[in-house]
Amino acid sequence: MNYIEFFKYSVKESFENMFGEKIILRNETKAPGWITSKGAAVVVGISGEKKGRLLIDMCLDTALELSKILIPEMEDEDFALFTIAELCNIVSGGATTLINDTLRRRALRLAPPSIFAGSNFKLFSPKLNSVLLSYDTRFGEIDFHIGFEGE
Amino acid sequence: MDAKYINPFINSVSGVFASLGLGEIATGNIFRKETFICRYNLTTILGISGSINGNVALSMPYDTAKKIASAMMMGMDVTEIDEMSVSALGELTNMICGQAATEFSLQNLVAEITPPTIIHGDNMKVIISQVETTAVELSSLLGSIELNLGLEI
């Protein structure tokens, strides 16, 4: 089963519903092993029949702009990080619900999001084969790394 | 956080270290954090879902990480944090959380684990729970480790 299409659908639906903004897929490629973060990243782990994770990465400024759509007067780094954590949660929740509905069983489950921010950090997920979906938005680029074991 | 959720992780760190010949673990302070700011440069993180939901992070200095990776790779010289060394550290986190999950199952609690992610860098902010994080200071022969539990119970 190609899970990536479910994630693509969920990215578009979730982003446009949450922020009322367009998100356009610019590129789809095999993800690199090491990910050098743009500044703000969120990981949601996936367990069940297939183990994996969704990782989203963007500049902190992009996260701040997105959070200001939700509460315009709020300009707070933690709120921006919680906003993109919620985006990651909703995208992964939407995709896994679609996958579970298609398979007619509760095949995949999610862990809560973990959030990372900083000016200079790298991430690596051993044993995962990942696809990188690079999106353009009005506020900057957003990368979605979707990886599963053994795919 | 109730000790019944903390102890399985402390026990499994000790158990896994012993089984890999990495020496004994001494438990230091246990404290609550509002936000987990990384004191150390390298963090391995793994998610848990089921009766227990959350994230578990092991944070350590580069020096400790290199020594642990080297010991896990039969004494191979580890001079930098590369794919091989982080794979070893990811496997260590997998083993620790896997053993803790087995201990939880004896309490009829389901804890399914997700694949680990390794993060390293400088001055990082890490938030592993939107509730609270409980940190446990651990000392080993190979250096200091901080066990961080962000469990939504």
Coordinates of C-alpha atoms in Angstrom, one line a residue:
Chain A
M1 CA 0.0 0.0 0.0
N2 CA 1.4 3.4 -0.9
Y3 CA 0.8 5.5 2.2
I4 CA 2.3 8.6 0.7
E5 CA -0.8 9.5 -1.3
F6 CA -2.9 9.5 1.9
F7 CA -0.4 11.9 3.5
K8 CA -0.5 14.2 0.4
Y9 CA -4.3 14.4 0.6
S10 CA -4.1 15.1 4.3
V11 CA -1.5 17.8 4.0
K12 CA -3.6 19.8 1.6
E13 CA -6.9 19.2 3.5
S14 CA -5.5 19.9 6.9
F15 CA -3.4 23.0 5.9
E16 CA -6.2 24.6 3.9
N17 CA -8.8 23.9 6.6
M18 CA -6.5 25.1 9.5
F19 CA -5.1 28.3 7.9
G20 CA -7.4 29.0 5.0
E21 CA -4.3 29.3 2.8
K22 CA -3.1 27.4 -0.3
I23 CA -0.3 24.9 0.0
I24 CA 1.3 23.7 -3.3
L25 CA 3.4 20.6 -3.7
R26 CA 6.6 21.7 -5.5
N27 CA 8.7 18.6 -5.3
E28 CA 8.6 14.9 -4.2
T29 CA 11.9 13.1 -3.8
K30 CA 13.6 10.4 -1.7
A31 CA 14.5 12.1 1.6
P32 CA 18.1 12.4 2.7
G33 CA 19.3 10.4 5.8
W34 CA 20.3 13.5 7.8
I35 CA 17.9 16.4 7.9
T36 CA 19.4 19.8 8.6
S37 CA 16.5 21.7 10.1
K38 CA 15.5 25.1 8.8
G39 CA 14.9 26.1 12.5
A40 CA 11.6 24.5 13.7
A41 CA 10.7 20.8 13.4
V42 CA 8.0 18.5 14.7
V43 CA 8.0 14.7 14.8
V44 CA 4.9 12.5 15.2
G45 CA 5.8 8.8 15.6
I46 CA 3.6 6.1 14.1
S47 CA 3.2 2.7 15.7
G48 CA 1.1 -0.4 14.8
E49 CA 1.4 -2.7 11.8
K50 CA 3.8 -0.3 10.2
K51 CA 6.2 1.8 12.2
G52 CA 7.2 5.2 10.9
R53 CA 7.0 8.9 11.5
L54 CA 6.0 12.2 10.0
L55 CA 8.5 15.0 10.4
I56 CA 7.7 18.6 9.3
D57 CA 10.4 21.2 9.0
M58 CA 10.2 25.0 8.3
C59 CA 11.8 28.3 9.3
L60 CA 10.8 29.7 12.7
D61 CA 9.5 32.8 10.8
T62 CA 7.1 30.6 8.8
A63 CA 5.8 29.0 12.0
L64 CA 5.3 32.5 13.5
E65 CA 3.4 33.7 10.5
L66 CA 1.2 30.6 10.5
S67 CA 0.4 31.1 14.3
K68 CA -0.6 34.7 13.6
I69 CA -3.3 33.5 11.2
L70 CA -4.9 31.7 14.2
I71 CA -4.4 34.6 16.8
P72 CA -3.2 37.7 15.0
E73 CA -2.1 39.6 18.1
M74 CA 0.0 36.7 19.3
E75 CA 3.7 36.8 18.4
D76 CA 5.2 34.1 20.7
E77 CA 7.8 31.5 19.7
D78 CA 6.3 28.8 21.9
F79 CA 2.8 29.4 20.5
A80 CA 4.2 29.2 17.0
L81 CA 5.9 25.9 17.8
F82 CA 2.6 24.5 19.3
T83 CA 0.8 25.7 16.2
I84 CA 3.0 23.6 13.9
A85 CA 2.9 20.7 16.3
E86 CA -0.9 20.8 15.9
L87 CA -0.5 21.0 12.1
C88 CA 1.7 17.8 12.3
N89 CA -0.8 16.1 14.6
I90 CA -3.8 16.9 12.3
V91 CA -2.0 15.9 9.1
S92 CA -0.8 12.6 10.6
G93 CA -4.2 12.0 12.2
G94 CA -6.0 12.6 8.9
A95 CA -3.6 10.3 7.0
T96 CA -3.7 7.5 9.5
T97 CA -7.5 7.7 9.7
L98 CA -7.8 7.4 5.9
I99 CA -5.3 4.4 5.9
N100 CA -7.2 2.7 8.8
D101 CA -10.5 3.3 7.1
T102 CA -9.2 1.8 3.8
L103 CA -7.8 -1.2 5.6
R104 CA -11.0 -1.5 7.8
R105 CA -9.0 -1.9 10.9
R106 CA -7.0 0.1 13.4
A107 CA -3.7 -0.6 11.8
L108 CA -1.7 2.6 12.6
R109 CA -1.6 4.6 15.8
L110 CA 0.1 7.9 16.7
A111 CA 2.3 9.2 19.5
P112 CA 2.0 12.9 20.6
P113 CA 4.1 15.4 18.7
S114 CA 7.6 16.3 19.9
I115 CA 8.9 19.8 18.9
F116 CA 12.4 21.0 18.2
A117 CA 13.7 24.5 17.6
G118 CA 17.1 26.0 17.3
S119 CA 19.5 27.7 14.9
N120 CA 21.7 24.7 14.2
F121 CA 20.5 21.1 14.6
K122 CA 20.2 17.9 12.5
L123 CA 17.8 15.0 12.8
F124 CA 18.2 11.4 11.7
S125 CA 15.8 8.4 11.9
P126 CA 17.6 5.1 11.5
K127 CA 16.1 2.3 9.4
L128 CA 13.4 4.5 7.9
N129 CA 12.9 4.9 4.2
S130 CA 11.5 8.4 3.8
V131 CA 9.9 10.5 1.1
L132 CA 10.4 14.3 1.2
L133 CA 7.4 16.3 0.1
S134 CA 8.4 20.0 -0.4
Y135 CA 5.6 22.5 -0.3
D136 CA 5.4 26.2 -1.1
T137 CA 3.1 28.5 1.0
R138 CA 2.7 32.3 1.1
F139 CA 4.8 32.2 4.3
G140 CA 7.7 30.1 3.1
E141 CA 8.6 26.5 2.3
I142 CA 7.4 23.6 4.5
D143 CA 9.0 20.1 4.2
F144 CA 7.1 17.0 5.1
H145 CA 9.3 13.9 5.6
I146 CA 7.2 10.7 5.7
G147 CA 9.1 7.6 6.6
F148 CA 8.3 3.9 7.3
E149 CA 10.3 0.9 8.2
G150 CA 11.1 -1.5 5.4
E151 CA 9.4 0.4 2.5
Chain B
M1 CA 4.2 11.7 37.7
D2 CA 3.4 8.4 39.5
A3 CA 6.4 6.2 40.2
K4 CA 4.7 3.3 38.5
Y5 CA 5.3 5.1 35.2
I6 CA 8.9 6.3 35.9
N7 CA 10.4 3.1 37.5
P8 CA 9.9 0.8 34.4
F9 CA 12.1 3.2 32.4
I10 CA 14.8 3.5 35.1
N11 CA 14.8 -0.3 35.5
S12 CA 15.0 -0.8 31.7
V13 CA 18.0 1.7 31.4
S14 CA 19.8 -0.3 34.1
G15 CA 18.8 -3.6 32.5
V16 CA 19.8 -2.7 29.0
F17 CA 23.1 -1.2 30.1
A18 CA 23.9 -4.3 32.1
S19 CA 23.0 -6.6 29.2
L20 CA 25.2 -4.7 26.8
G21 CA 28.1 -4.6 29.2
L22 CA 27.9 -0.8 29.5
G23 CA 28.2 -0.9 33.3
E24 CA 26.0 0.1 36.1
I25 CA 23.6 3.1 36.2
A26 CA 23.2 5.3 39.3
T27 CA 20.0 7.4 39.6
G28 CA 20.3 11.0 40.6
N29 CA 17.7 13.8 41.0
I30 CA 14.2 13.4 39.6
F31 CA 12.5 16.7 38.7
R32 CA 9.7 18.3 36.8
K33 CA 10.4 20.6 33.8
E34 CA 7.9 23.0 32.2
T35 CA 9.9 23.0 29.0
F36 CA 12.7 20.7 28.2
I37 CA 15.7 22.8 27.1
C38 CA 18.5 20.5 26.0
R39 CA 21.4 20.7 28.4
Y40 CA 23.3 18.2 26.2
N41 CA 24.0 18.2 22.5
L42 CA 22.5 14.9 21.5
T43 CA 19.0 13.6 22.2
T44 CA 17.3 10.4 21.1
I45 CA 13.6 10.5 21.2
L46 CA 10.9 7.8 20.8
G47 CA 7.1 8.0 20.9
I48 CA 4.7 5.7 22.8
S49 CA 1.1 5.1 22.1
G50 CA -1.6 2.9 23.7
S51 CA -2.7 3.0 27.3
I52 CA 0.3 5.3 27.8
N53 CA 0.8 8.2 25.3
G54 CA 3.9 10.3 25.1
N55 CA 7.5 10.6 24.2
V56 CA 10.7 9.4 25.9
A57 CA 14.0 11.2 25.3
L58 CA 17.5 10.3 26.3
S59 CA 19.8 13.3 26.3
M60 CA 23.6 13.2 26.6
P61 CA 26.8 15.1 25.8
Y62 CA 28.6 14.1 22.6
D63 CA 31.4 12.5 24.6
T64 CA 29.0 10.1 26.3
A65 CA 27.2 9.4 23.0
K66 CA 30.4 8.5 21.3
K67 CA 31.5 6.2 24.2
I68 CA 28.1 4.4 24.2
A69 CA 28.1 4.0 20.4
S70 CA 31.7 2.7 20.5
A71 CA 30.9 0.2 23.3
M72 CA 27.8 -1.0 21.4
M73 CA 29.9 -1.5 18.2
M74 CA 32.4 -3.8 19.9
G75 CA 34.9 -1.0 20.7
M76 CA 35.0 0.4 17.2
D77 CA 36.6 3.9 17.3
V78 CA 33.8 6.6 17.2
T79 CA 35.3 10.0 16.5
E80 CA 32.2 11.7 15.0
I81 CA 28.4 11.5 15.2
D82 CA 27.7 9.7 11.9
E83 CA 24.9 7.4 10.6
M84 CA 26.4 4.3 12.2
S85 CA 26.8 5.8 15.7
V86 CA 23.3 7.3 15.7
S87 CA 21.9 4.0 14.5
A88 CA 23.5 2.3 17.6
L89 CA 22.1 5.0 19.9
G90 CA 18.7 4.6 18.2
E91 CA 18.8 0.9 18.9
L92 CA 19.8 1.6 22.5
T93 CA 16.6 3.8 22.9
N94 CA 14.5 1.1 21.2
M95 CA 15.8 -1.6 23.6
I96 CA 15.2 0.6 26.7
C97 CA 11.6 1.6 25.7
G98 CA 10.9 -2.0 24.4
Q99 CA 11.9 -3.4 27.8
A100 CA 9.9 -0.7 29.6
A101 CA 6.9 -1.6 27.4
T102 CA 7.2 -5.3 28.5
E103 CA 7.3 -4.2 32.1
F104 CA 4.1 -2.1 31.5
S105 CA 2.4 -5.0 30.0
L106 CA 2.7 -6.8 33.3
Q107 CA 0.6 -4.0 34.8
N108 CA -1.9 -4.6 31.9
L109 CA -0.8 -1.3 30.3
V110 CA -0.3 -1.2 26.5
A111 CA 2.7 0.8 25.3
E112 CA 3.5 0.5 21.7
I113 CA 6.7 2.2 20.6
T114 CA 7.5 4.2 17.4
P115 CA 10.9 4.3 15.6
P116 CA 13.5 6.6 17.3
T117 CA 14.7 9.9 16.0
I118 CA 18.1 11.3 16.9
I119 CA 18.7 15.1 17.1
H120 CA 21.9 16.8 17.7
G121 CA 23.1 20.4 17.6
D122 CA 23.6 23.5 19.8
N123 CA 21.2 25.5 21.9
M124 CA 18.1 23.5 21.0
K125 CA 14.7 23.8 22.6
V126 CA 12.9 20.4 22.8
I127 CA 9.3 20.0 23.9
I128 CA 8.3 16.4 24.3
S129 CA 5.0 16.9 26.0
Q130 CA 2.4 19.6 26.1
V131 CA 1.6 18.5 29.7
E132 CA 4.8 18.2 31.6
T133 CA 8.2 16.5 31.4
T134 CA 9.8 14.5 34.2
A135 CA 13.6 14.4 34.1
V136 CA 15.7 11.7 35.7
E137 CA 19.5 12.3 36.0
L138 CA 21.5 9.1 35.4
S139 CA 25.2 8.5 35.8
S140 CA 27.0 5.8 34.0
L141 CA 30.7 4.8 33.6
L142 CA 30.5 6.3 30.1
G143 CA 29.1 9.7 31.3
S144 CA 25.9 11.5 32.2
I145 CA 22.6 10.8 30.7
E146 CA 19.3 12.6 31.3
L147 CA 16.1 10.5 30.9
N148 CA 13.1 12.7 30.0
L149 CA 9.6 11.3 30.2
G150 CA 6.8 13.3 28.6
L151 CA 3.8 11.1 29.2
E152 CA 0.1 12.1 28.9
I153 CA -1.5 9.9 31.4

